[in-house]
Amino acid sequence: MTDLDLRLARRAAGSGDELSAILSLVNTPGLITFSGGFPAPEIFPAGYVRDLAVGELGNAAPVALQYTPTEGLASFRTLLASWIKSSQGTAPDALMVTSGGIEALQLICRTLLDPGDRVLVESPTYLGAITAFSGFEARIDAVAADDDGLDPAALAAALATGPAPKLLYVIPDFQNPTGAWLSTQRRHELVALARRHGLLVVEDVAYRELGFTGEQRPSLWSLAPDVVVQIGTFSKILFPGVRLGWAAGPPALIPHLVRAKQNSDQCAGGFGQWLAESFLRDGRLDGQVALARRTYARRWAAMEAGLTAHLPPGFSWTTPRGGFFTWVSGPPTLDTAALLPRARELGVAFVPGAPFHARRDTHHKLRLAFSATTPDEIAEGTRRLGALLSS
């Protein structure tokens, strides 16, 4: 047999490759990329990491360079729990370290989902989540959302029909791809519905700390730790070079996720945990987050100015108050995927809107990430984008 596709498991056949395509565009010469949600490399704390490695790694090597407990280093988890409490007002009763936020989501899928189980997601939502749920052969149903985030009335309607869902996945803060920020009132309504229906909510807080003004709304997990599992990542607030995240949730669930991790990568890297622990111990993470907020606020201002100046009539976009993304809508007849070859010729990249929808049935929208491009690059990139959309 030479056609290996015939050997693929059903859950792997036809898997989308959009994430791989986004990552492949990193550092492409001559290309201004608004595609990937990458943090700004200019703010990476390279000097601190270098000094830490030179000055302290020798003594710390038995911990930093060794395997770690599956649930994470105890000293790191203690500091992480304290930082979560300072940010969200509540200390987790159950907390584990993961290899990035996406691994936390994979562990939840592996632990909870059987083929055919129903999962609810915002419409649109993070394409990596759609890929994860599809990989475990879940039935994915979309729940309407708007500029204030997930619509509780639409969620109530979804809960009133069909089989009971295993979980709801939601990004309350500066959502990927729209930048929407779930209102405080809706947060309370959402967790009330979850409790009433016995629904597990998976709260992804990848962008929570990155509001442009520093204002925060209560996390879903802090409002209802009994029905919410929170997944977070250091990729956006520190740097993604070490894959590091966390899961905090009901004490009855987290040990099962730890058990699932034993059958995946066994443990998150000790070096990354040691670095993040050092940032927390030295009180440097909050300063790093503040720098990130200022940087992304300036870049969004440049993006908004560029879109206003260059996009033709018939196009609109969301106005995020934090995070990395804006969501652009064009005329209903537009097919943004069909524009990709021409965009590449013009030296600009974006992500078409269809992969962010569970049914891939929306073609006139696109996502722009402004986080990894400088204001000058944004000005030129939006000019190129405007030329593309005007042609």
mmCIF file of C-alpha atoms in Angstrom:
data_model
loop_
_atom_site.group_PDB
_atom_site.id
_atom_site.type_symbol
_atom_site.label_atom_id
_atom_site.label_comp_id
_atom_site.label_asym_id
_atom_site.label_seq_id
_atom_site.Cartn_x
_atom_site.Cartn_y
_atom_site.Cartn_z
ATOM 1 C CA MET A 1 0.000 0.000 0.000
ATOM 2 C CA THR A 2 1.465 3.355 -1.017
ATOM 3 C CA ASP A 3 -1.425 5.703 -0.345
ATOM 4 C CA LEU A 4 -1.027 6.364 3.372
ATOM 5 C CA ASP A 5 -4.261 8.369 3.401
ATOM 6 C CA LEU A 6 -6.036 5.020 3.380
ATOM 7 C CA ARG A 7 -4.552 4.297 6.795
ATOM 8 C CA LEU A 8 -5.587 7.515 8.477
ATOM 9 C CA ALA A 9 -7.963 7.320 11.401
ATOM 10 C CA ARG A 10 -11.356 8.854 10.701
ATOM 11 C CA ARG A 11 -10.654 11.740 13.069
ATOM 12 C CA ALA A 12 -7.481 12.657 11.125
ATOM 13 C CA ALA A 13 -8.774 12.408 7.568
ATOM 14 C CA GLY A 14 -9.424 15.798 6.053
ATOM 15 C CA SER A 15 -8.041 17.761 8.993
ATOM 16 C CA GLY A 16 -7.595 21.442 8.206
ATOM 17 C CA ASP A 17 -4.102 22.830 7.827
ATOM 18 C CA GLU A 18 -4.887 26.504 8.448
ATOM 19 C CA LEU A 19 -2.764 26.712 11.607
ATOM 20 C CA SER A 20 0.243 25.234 9.821
ATOM 21 C CA ALA A 21 -0.259 27.703 6.972
ATOM 22 C CA ILE A 22 -0.335 30.620 9.414
ATOM 23 C CA LEU A 23 2.839 29.501 11.181
ATOM 24 C CA SER A 24 4.623 28.958 7.868
ATOM 25 C CA LEU A 25 4.367 32.683 7.066
ATOM 26 C CA VAL A 26 6.539 33.758 9.999
ATOM 27 C CA ASN A 27 9.491 35.873 8.813
ATOM 28 C CA THR A 28 8.660 35.440 5.115
ATOM 29 C CA PRO A 29 10.801 38.066 3.301
ATOM 30 C CA GLY A 30 8.815 40.937 1.811
ATOM 31 C CA LEU A 31 5.510 39.789 3.307
ATOM 32 C CA ILE A 32 3.566 41.931 5.750
ATOM 33 C CA THR A 33 1.589 39.345 7.661
ATOM 34 C CA PHE A 34 -1.616 40.101 9.495
ATOM 35 C CA SER A 35 -2.307 36.375 9.651
ATOM 36 C CA GLY A 36 -0.784 34.921 12.824
ATOM 37 C CA GLY A 37 -1.673 35.945 16.353
ATOM 38 C CA PHE A 38 1.978 36.287 17.313
ATOM 39 C CA PRO A 39 3.222 38.525 20.136
ATOM 40 C CA ALA A 40 5.526 41.411 19.319
ATOM 41 C CA PRO A 41 9.132 40.152 19.302
ATOM 42 C CA GLU A 42 10.387 43.624 20.187
ATOM 43 C CA ILE A 43 9.077 43.223 23.729
ATOM 44 C CA PHE A 44 10.460 39.759 24.411
ATOM 45 C CA PRO A 45 12.509 39.976 27.650
ATOM 46 C CA ALA A 46 15.642 38.577 26.041
ATOM 47 C CA GLY A 47 18.051 40.458 28.308
ATOM 48 C CA TYR A 48 16.440 39.202 31.497
ATOM 49 C CA VAL A 49 16.354 35.622 30.223
ATOM 50 C CA ARG A 50 20.016 35.851 29.226
ATOM 51 C CA ASP A 51 21.082 37.247 32.585
ATOM 52 C CA LEU A 52 19.018 34.675 34.425
ATOM 53 C CA ALA A 53 20.512 31.816 32.436
ATOM 54 C CA VAL A 54 24.070 33.057 32.920
ATOM 55 C CA GLY A 55 23.701 33.922 36.583
ATOM 56 C CA GLU A 56 21.383 31.272 38.009
ATOM 57 C CA LEU A 57 20.913 28.349 35.660
ATOM 58 C CA GLY A 58 23.984 26.513 36.961
ATOM 59 C CA ASN A 59 22.566 26.125 40.442
ATOM 60 C CA ALA A 60 19.031 25.595 39.148
ATOM 61 C CA ALA A 61 19.944 22.955 36.550
ATOM 62 C CA PRO A 62 18.731 19.945 38.601
ATOM 63 C CA VAL A 63 15.232 21.464 38.460
ATOM 64 C CA ALA A 64 15.201 23.606 35.307
ATOM 65 C CA LEU A 65 16.745 20.970 33.034
ATOM 66 C CA GLN A 66 15.100 17.895 34.520
ATOM 67 C CA TYR A 67 11.731 16.218 34.103
ATOM 68 C CA THR A 68 9.019 17.727 36.300
ATOM 69 C CA PRO A 69 5.920 16.333 38.021
ATOM 70 C CA THR A 70 3.073 15.896 35.551
ATOM 71 C CA GLU A 71 0.980 18.544 37.284
ATOM 72 C CA GLY A 72 3.919 20.979 37.259
ATOM 73 C CA LEU A 73 6.609 22.138 39.668
ATOM 74 C CA ALA A 74 5.090 22.737 43.096
ATOM 75 C CA SER A 75 6.961 26.016 43.596
ATOM 76 C CA PHE A 76 5.799 27.330 40.226
ATOM 77 C CA ARG A 77 2.194 26.302 40.800
ATOM 78 C CA THR A 78 2.222 28.102 44.166
ATOM 79 C CA LEU A 79 3.384 31.358 42.590
ATOM 80 C CA LEU A 80 1.056 30.921 39.624
ATOM 81 C CA ALA A 81 -1.908 30.428 41.957
ATOM 82 C CA SER A 82 -0.965 33.630 43.813
ATOM 83 C CA TRP A 83 -0.730 35.561 40.551
ATOM 84 C CA ILE A 84 -4.115 34.252 39.393
ATOM 85 C CA LYS A 85 -5.617 35.331 42.719
ATOM 86 C CA SER A 86 -4.136 38.814 42.386
ATOM 87 C CA SER A 87 -5.553 39.141 38.869
ATOM 88 C CA GLN A 88 -8.908 37.396 39.275
ATOM 89 C CA GLY A 89 -9.654 37.649 42.996
ATOM 90 C CA THR A 90 -9.829 33.907 43.596
ATOM 91 C CA ALA A 91 -7.143 31.300 44.208
ATOM 92 C CA PRO A 92 -7.627 27.997 42.383
ATOM 93 C CA ASP A 93 -8.343 24.909 44.439
ATOM 94 C CA ALA A 94 -7.040 22.730 41.603
ATOM 95 C CA LEU A 95 -4.340 23.855 39.179
ATOM 96 C CA MET A 96 -2.037 22.113 36.707
ATOM 97 C CA VAL A 97 0.668 23.271 34.316
ATOM 98 C CA THR A 98 0.309 22.473 30.623
ATOM 99 C CA SER A 99 2.407 22.799 27.480
ATOM 100 C CA GLY A 100 0.521 25.853 26.296
ATOM 101 C CA GLY A 101 -3.174 26.626 26.295
ATOM 102 C CA ILE A 102 -3.883 24.403 23.303
ATOM 103 C CA GLU A 103 -2.608 21.358 25.194
ATOM 104 C CA ALA A 104 -5.000 22.134 28.025
ATOM 105 C CA LEU A 105 -7.819 22.086 25.485
ATOM 106 C CA GLN A 106 -6.565 18.804 24.038
ATOM 107 C CA LEU A 107 -6.493 17.249 27.511
ATOM 108 C CA ILE A 108 -10.074 18.347 28.130
ATOM 109 C CA CYS A 109 -11.132 16.811 24.815
ATOM 110 C CA ARG A 110 -9.283 13.579 25.531
ATOM 111 C CA THR A 111 -10.816 13.335 28.993
ATOM 112 C CA LEU A 112 -14.415 14.280 28.250
ATOM 113 C CA LEU A 113 -15.345 13.758 24.607
ATOM 114 C CA ASP A 114 -16.583 10.619 22.931
ATOM 115 C CA PRO A 115 -17.377 10.565 19.192
ATOM 116 C CA GLY A 116 -20.656 12.336 18.556
ATOM 117 C CA ASP A 117 -20.689 14.314 21.806
ATOM 118 C CA ARG A 118 -22.098 17.799 21.414
ATOM 119 C CA VAL A 119 -19.881 20.844 21.963
ATOM 120 C CA LEU A 120 -21.047 24.469 21.874
ATOM 121 C CA VAL A 121 -18.808 27.271 20.606
ATOM 122 C CA GLU A 122 -19.158 30.948 19.842
ATOM 123 C CA SER A 123 -19.755 31.899 16.228
ATOM 124 C CA PRO A 124 -17.103 32.613 15.071
ATOM 125 C CA THR A 125 -14.438 31.102 17.331
ATOM 126 C CA TYR A 126 -10.763 30.167 17.494
ATOM 127 C CA LEU A 127 -10.010 27.833 14.600
ATOM 128 C CA GLY A 128 -7.610 25.784 16.768
ATOM 129 C CA ALA A 129 -10.530 24.921 19.049
ATOM 130 C CA ILE A 130 -12.642 23.814 16.096
ATOM 131 C CA THR A 131 -9.749 21.635 14.941
ATOM 132 C CA ALA A 132 -9.359 20.138 18.423
ATOM 133 C CA PHE A 133 -13.034 19.289 18.800
ATOM 134 C CA SER A 134 -13.208 17.921 15.264
ATOM 135 C CA GLY A 135 -10.186 15.748 15.981
ATOM 136 C CA PHE A 136 -12.159 14.027 18.728
ATOM 137 C CA GLU A 137 -15.157 13.641 16.408
ATOM 138 C CA ALA A 138 -17.418 15.933 18.390
ATOM 139 C CA ARG A 139 -20.587 17.491 17.036
ATOM 140 C CA ILE A 140 -19.880 21.222 17.049
ATOM 141 C CA ASP A 141 -22.825 23.617 17.298
ATOM 142 C CA ALA A 142 -22.373 27.365 17.019
ATOM 143 C CA VAL A 143 -23.981 29.908 19.359
ATOM 144 C CA ALA A 144 -24.513 33.442 18.123
ATOM 145 C CA ALA A 145 -22.290 36.233 19.420
ATOM 146 C CA ASP A 146 -21.998 39.975 18.810
ATOM 147 C CA ASP A 147 -19.805 42.875 19.900
ATOM 148 C CA ASP A 148 -20.652 42.121 23.549
ATOM 149 C CA GLY A 149 -19.631 38.469 23.171
ATOM 150 C CA LEU A 150 -21.690 35.309 23.437
ATOM 151 C CA ASP A 151 -25.453 35.931 23.461
ATOM 152 C CA PRO A 152 -27.012 34.294 26.559
ATOM 153 C CA ALA A 153 -30.416 34.107 24.856
ATOM 154 C CA ALA A 154 -28.871 32.144 21.990
ATOM 155 C CA LEU A 155 -27.099 29.905 24.503
ATOM 156 C CA ALA A 156 -30.374 29.252 26.332
ATOM 157 C CA ALA A 157 -31.993 28.298 23.026
ATOM 158 C CA ALA A 158 -29.138 25.936 22.197
ATOM 159 C CA LEU A 159 -29.426 24.291 25.613
ATOM 160 C CA ALA A 160 -33.173 23.828 25.151
ATOM 161 C CA THR A 161 -32.790 21.753 21.989
ATOM 162 C CA GLY A 162 -30.881 18.648 20.990
ATOM 163 C CA PRO A 163 -28.792 16.386 23.206
ATOM 164 C CA ALA A 164 -27.190 17.905 26.280
ATOM 165 C CA PRO A 165 -23.775 19.325 25.340
ATOM 166 C CA LYS A 166 -20.647 18.087 27.090
ATOM 167 C CA LEU A 167 -19.132 21.556 27.217
ATOM 168 C CA LEU A 168 -19.192 25.159 26.035
ATOM 169 C CA TYR A 169 -15.954 26.739 24.794
ATOM 170 C CA VAL A 170 -15.739 30.524 25.090
ATOM 171 C CA ILE A 171 -13.102 33.266 24.888
ATOM 172 C CA PRO A 172 -14.587 36.075 26.992
ATOM 173 C CA ASP A 173 -11.791 38.627 26.660
ATOM 174 C CA PHE A 174 -10.791 40.207 23.322
ATOM 175 C CA GLN A 175 -11.944 37.162 21.463
ATOM 176 C CA ASN A 176 -10.122 35.390 18.673
ATOM 177 C CA PRO A 177 -11.044 36.238 15.897
ATOM 178 C CA THR A 178 -13.414 39.170 16.546
ATOM 179 C CA GLY A 179 -11.840 41.019 19.478
ATOM 180 C CA ALA A 180 -15.230 40.990 21.276
ATOM 181 C CA TRP A 181 -15.272 41.519 25.049
ATOM 182 C CA LEU A 182 -18.016 39.642 26.904
ATOM 183 C CA SER A 183 -20.019 42.102 28.996
ATOM 184 C CA THR A 184 -20.136 41.698 32.767
ATOM 185 C CA GLN A 185 -23.898 41.159 32.730
ATOM 186 C CA ARG A 186 -23.563 38.402 30.152
ATOM 187 C CA ARG A 187 -20.847 36.734 32.213
ATOM 188 C CA HIS A 188 -23.244 36.386 35.124
ATOM 189 C CA GLU A 189 -26.034 35.167 32.830
ATOM 190 C CA LEU A 190 -23.742 32.634 31.170
ATOM 191 C CA VAL A 191 -22.568 30.996 34.396
ATOM 192 C CA ALA A 192 -26.127 30.977 35.747
ATOM 193 C CA LEU A 193 -27.200 29.019 32.649
ATOM 194 C CA ALA A 194 -24.239 26.684 33.064
ATOM 195 C CA ARG A 195 -25.189 25.896 36.659
ATOM 196 C CA ARG A 196 -28.855 25.437 35.782
ATOM 197 C CA HIS A 197 -28.057 22.954 33.010
ATOM 198 C CA GLY A 198 -25.009 21.251 34.535
ATOM 199 C CA LEU A 199 -22.874 22.540 31.656
ATOM 200 C CA LEU A 200 -19.090 22.613 31.871
ATOM 201 C CA VAL A 201 -17.690 25.894 30.554
ATOM 202 C CA VAL A 202 -14.176 25.951 29.128
ATOM 203 C CA GLU A 203 -12.930 29.523 29.510
ATOM 204 C CA ASP A 204 -9.920 30.454 27.371
ATOM 205 C CA VAL A 205 -8.177 33.497 28.887
ATOM 206 C CA ALA A 206 -5.295 33.791 26.406
ATOM 207 C CA TYR A 207 -5.863 37.547 25.974
ATOM 208 C CA ARG A 208 -7.394 38.434 29.342
ATOM 209 C CA GLU A 209 -4.415 40.459 30.588
ATOM 210 C CA LEU A 210 -4.043 42.425 27.337
ATOM 211 C CA GLY A 211 -6.765 45.041 27.581
ATOM 212 C CA PHE A 212 -5.437 48.310 26.252
ATOM 213 C CA THR A 213 -6.414 50.231 29.405
ATOM 214 C CA GLY A 214 -5.788 47.477 31.936
ATOM 215 C CA GLU A 215 -9.485 47.327 32.851
ATOM 216 C CA GLN A 216 -10.704 43.818 33.620
ATOM 217 C CA ARG A 217 -14.052 42.104 33.955
ATOM 218 C CA PRO A 218 -14.610 39.125 36.261
ATOM 219 C CA SER A 219 -13.437 35.853 34.802
ATOM 220 C CA LEU A 220 -16.061 33.176 34.333
ATOM 221 C CA TRP A 221 -13.970 30.856 36.487
ATOM 222 C CA SER A 222 -13.909 33.333 39.390
ATOM 223 C CA LEU A 223 -17.702 33.613 39.172
ATOM 224 C CA ALA A 224 -18.353 29.879 39.015
ATOM 225 C CA PRO A 225 -15.315 27.695 39.788
ATOM 226 C CA ASP A 226 -17.642 24.728 40.219
ATOM 227 C CA VAL A 227 -18.709 24.679 36.541
ATOM 228 C CA VAL A 228 -15.818 26.440 34.766
ATOM 229 C CA VAL A 229 -12.386 25.156 33.814
ATOM 230 C CA GLN A 230 -10.044 27.958 32.839
ATOM 231 C CA ILE A 231 -7.225 27.465 30.365
ATOM 232 C CA GLY A 232 -4.477 30.047 30.074
ATOM 233 C CA THR A 233 -1.160 30.553 28.356
ATOM 234 C CA PHE A 234 2.085 32.430 28.878
ATOM 235 C CA SER A 235 2.620 32.667 25.120
ATOM 236 C CA LYS A 236 0.846 36.021 24.824
ATOM 237 C CA ILE A 237 1.964 37.651 28.082
ATOM 238 C CA LEU A 238 5.561 36.401 28.267
ATOM 239 C CA PHE A 239 6.758 34.657 25.094
ATOM 240 C CA PRO A 240 5.764 31.530 23.151
ATOM 241 C CA GLY A 241 9.273 30.118 22.812
ATOM 242 C CA VAL A 242 8.617 27.987 25.868
ATOM 243 C CA ARG A 243 5.254 26.252 25.571
ATOM 244 C CA LEU A 244 3.644 26.949 28.911
ATOM 245 C CA GLY A 245 0.064 27.259 30.085
ATOM 246 C CA TRP A 246 -2.312 26.175 32.841
ATOM 247 C CA ALA A 247 -5.688 24.700 33.618
ATOM 248 C CA ALA A 248 -7.634 25.676 36.733
ATOM 249 C CA GLY A 249 -10.980 24.117 37.459
ATOM 250 C CA PRO A 250 -13.193 21.897 39.549
ATOM 251 C CA PRO A 251 -11.108 19.646 41.836
ATOM 252 C CA ALA A 252 -13.030 16.640 40.517
ATOM 253 C CA LEU A 253 -11.790 17.330 36.958
ATOM 254 C CA ILE A 254 -8.155 18.441 37.177
ATOM 255 C CA PRO A 255 -6.761 15.056 38.366
ATOM 256 C CA HIS A 256 -8.275 13.451 35.269
ATOM 257 C CA LEU A 257 -6.528 16.026 33.090
ATOM 258 C CA VAL A 258 -3.259 15.260 34.880
ATOM 259 C CA ARG A 259 -3.806 11.584 34.149
ATOM 260 C CA ALA A 260 -4.422 12.383 30.481
ATOM 261 C CA LYS A 261 -1.207 14.403 30.372
ATOM 262 C CA GLN A 262 0.726 11.383 31.598
ATOM 263 C CA ASN A 263 -0.284 9.776 28.327
ATOM 264 C CA SER A 264 0.716 12.719 26.143
ATOM 265 C CA ASP A 265 3.941 14.614 26.867
ATOM 266 C CA GLN A 266 4.120 13.490 30.539
ATOM 267 C CA CYS A 267 5.140 16.934 31.781
ATOM 268 C CA ALA A 268 5.644 20.522 30.693
ATOM 269 C CA GLY A 269 9.246 21.607 30.244
ATOM 270 C CA GLY A 270 11.108 22.390 33.436
ATOM 271 C CA PHE A 271 13.097 25.202 31.827
ATOM 272 C CA GLY A 272 9.988 27.158 30.903
ATOM 273 C CA GLN A 273 8.480 26.676 34.337
ATOM 274 C CA TRP A 274 11.699 27.844 35.954
ATOM 275 C CA LEU A 275 11.764 30.962 33.759
ATOM 276 C CA ALA A 276 8.126 31.821 34.421
ATOM 277 C CA GLU A 277 8.584 31.187 38.141
ATOM 278 C CA SER A 278 11.509 33.605 38.133
ATOM 279 C CA PHE A 279 9.371 36.292 36.477
ATOM 280 C CA LEU A 280 6.676 35.796 39.081
ATOM 281 C CA ARG A 281 9.076 35.634 42.018
ATOM 282 C CA ASP A 282 10.919 38.789 40.920
ATOM 283 C CA GLY A 283 7.679 40.663 40.270
ATOM 284 C CA ARG A 284 8.544 41.230 36.621
ATOM 285 C CA LEU A 285 5.532 39.680 34.915
ATOM 286 C CA ASP A 286 3.222 42.599 35.667
ATOM 287 C CA GLY A 287 5.730 44.998 34.111
ATOM 288 C CA GLN A 288 5.984 42.781 31.050
ATOM 289 C CA VAL A 289 2.189 42.736 30.734
ATOM 290 C CA ALA A 290 1.998 46.529 31.052
ATOM 291 C CA LEU A 291 4.547 46.889 28.247
ATOM 292 C CA ALA A 292 2.520 44.519 26.108
ATOM 293 C CA ARG A 293 -0.676 46.498 26.689
ATOM 294 C CA ARG A 294 0.957 49.757 25.596
ATOM 295 C CA THR A 295 2.511 48.118 22.549
ATOM 296 C CA TYR A 296 -0.698 46.510 21.317
ATOM 297 C CA ALA A 297 -2.760 49.644 21.978
ATOM 298 C CA ARG A 298 -0.419 51.616 19.695
ATOM 299 C CA ARG A 299 -0.578 48.925 17.038
ATOM 300 C CA TRP A 300 -4.356 48.796 17.109
ATOM 301 C CA ALA A 301 -4.426 52.600 16.707
ATOM 302 C CA ALA A 302 -2.226 52.229 13.623
ATOM 303 C CA MET A 303 -4.430 49.427 12.273
ATOM 304 C CA GLU A 304 -7.622 51.413 12.797
ATOM 305 C CA ALA A 305 -6.119 54.431 11.051
ATOM 306 C CA GLY A 306 -4.933 52.279 8.138
ATOM 307 C CA LEU A 307 -8.273 50.535 7.680
ATOM 308 C CA THR A 308 -10.110 53.859 7.810
ATOM 309 C CA ALA A 309 -7.791 55.356 5.216
ATOM 310 C CA HIS A 310 -7.541 52.456 2.771
ATOM 311 C CA LEU A 311 -10.466 50.044 2.870
ATOM 312 C CA PRO A 312 -13.109 50.715 0.204
ATOM 313 C CA PRO A 313 -16.810 51.352 0.850
ATOM 314 C CA GLY A 314 -18.756 48.254 1.813
ATOM 315 C CA PHE A 315 -16.223 47.048 4.399
ATOM 316 C CA SER A 316 -16.482 47.287 8.172
ATOM 317 C CA TRP A 317 -14.464 45.989 11.100
ATOM 318 C CA THR A 318 -14.714 45.404 14.822
ATOM 319 C CA THR A 319 -13.139 47.754 17.359
ATOM 320 C CA PRO A 320 -11.282 45.659 19.960
ATOM 321 C CA ARG A 321 -10.423 47.079 23.365
ATOM 322 C CA GLY A 322 -7.544 44.677 23.808
ATOM 323 C CA GLY A 323 -5.877 41.621 22.384
ATOM 324 C CA PHE A 324 -4.472 40.960 18.928
ATOM 325 C CA PHE A 325 -7.316 40.926 16.388
ATOM 326 C CA THR A 326 -9.933 42.740 14.376
ATOM 327 C CA TRP A 327 -12.610 41.061 12.252
ATOM 328 C CA VAL A 328 -13.306 42.559 8.832
ATOM 329 C CA SER A 329 -16.593 42.111 6.970
ATOM 330 C CA GLY A 330 -17.018 42.704 3.248
ATOM 331 C CA PRO A 331 -19.894 42.509 0.781
ATOM 332 C CA PRO A 332 -21.831 39.202 1.025
ATOM 333 C CA THR A 333 -20.618 38.142 -2.420
ATOM 334 C CA LEU A 334 -16.938 38.381 -1.411
ATOM 335 C CA ASP A 335 -14.845 35.187 -1.120
ATOM 336 C CA THR A 336 -11.831 36.087 1.006
ATOM 337 C CA ALA A 337 -10.166 32.677 0.489
ATOM 338 C CA ALA A 338 -10.128 33.293 -3.257
ATOM 339 C CA LEU A 339 -8.149 36.494 -2.661
ATOM 340 C CA LEU A 340 -5.171 34.748 -1.044
ATOM 341 C CA PRO A 341 -3.019 34.231 -4.202
ATOM 342 C CA ARG A 342 -3.430 37.879 -5.195
ATOM 343 C CA ALA A 343 -2.722 38.988 -1.600
ATOM 344 C CA ARG A 344 0.541 37.051 -1.654
ATOM 345 C CA GLU A 345 1.529 38.808 -4.886
ATOM 346 C CA LEU A 346 0.899 42.159 -3.220
ATOM 347 C CA GLY A 347 2.935 41.143 -0.169
ATOM 348 C CA VAL A 348 0.196 41.031 2.472
ATOM 349 C CA ALA A 349 -1.313 38.094 4.391
ATOM 350 C CA PHE A 350 -4.543 37.584 6.337
ATOM 351 C CA VAL A 351 -6.712 34.643 7.407
ATOM 352 C CA PRO A 352 -10.020 34.064 5.572
ATOM 353 C CA GLY A 353 -13.076 33.886 7.775
ATOM 354 C CA ALA A 354 -14.458 30.455 6.893
ATOM 355 C CA PRO A 355 -12.175 28.331 9.168
ATOM 356 C CA PHE A 356 -13.428 30.252 12.222
ATOM 357 C CA HIS A 357 -16.932 28.895 11.658
ATOM 358 C CA ALA A 358 -17.775 25.314 12.550
ATOM 359 C CA ARG A 359 -19.556 24.808 9.223
ATOM 360 C CA ARG A 360 -17.078 26.902 7.231
ATOM 361 C CA ASP A 361 -20.057 28.651 5.680
ATOM 362 C CA THR A 362 -19.033 32.308 6.000
ATOM 363 C CA HIS A 363 -16.806 33.535 3.177
ATOM 364 C CA HIS A 364 -17.010 37.330 3.159
ATOM 365 C CA LYS A 365 -15.033 37.950 6.349
ATOM 366 C CA LEU A 366 -11.356 37.892 7.297
ATOM 367 C CA ARG A 367 -9.222 38.176 10.413
ATOM 368 C CA LEU A 368 -6.401 40.658 10.784
ATOM 369 C CA ALA A 369 -3.806 40.375 13.548
ATOM 370 C CA PHE A 370 -1.987 43.601 14.386
ATOM 371 C CA SER A 371 0.174 42.326 17.244
ATOM 372 C CA ALA A 372 3.400 41.324 15.470
ATOM 373 C CA THR A 373 3.660 44.157 12.943
ATOM 374 C CA THR A 374 5.085 47.595 13.627
ATOM 375 C CA PRO A 375 2.983 50.733 13.054
ATOM 376 C CA ASP A 376 4.956 51.472 9.870
ATOM 377 C CA GLU A 377 4.348 47.930 8.613
ATOM 378 C CA ILE A 378 0.680 48.243 9.496
ATOM 379 C CA ALA A 379 0.406 51.469 7.504
ATOM 380 C CA GLU A 380 1.915 49.835 4.414
ATOM 381 C CA GLY A 381 0.095 46.547 4.925
ATOM 382 C CA THR A 382 -3.321 48.188 5.150
ATOM 383 C CA ARG A 383 -2.497 50.155 1.981
ATOM 384 C CA ARG A 384 -1.768 46.871 0.190
ATOM 385 C CA LEU A 385 -4.884 45.303 1.651
ATOM 386 C CA GLY A 386 -6.968 48.239 0.493
ATOM 387 C CA ALA A 387 -5.576 47.873 -3.017
ATOM 388 C CA LEU A 388 -6.464 44.177 -2.978
ATOM 389 C CA LEU A 389 -10.023 44.708 -1.746
ATOM 390 C CA SER A 390 -10.599 47.574 -4.200
ATOM 391 C CA SER A 391 -9.534 45.547 -7.250
#
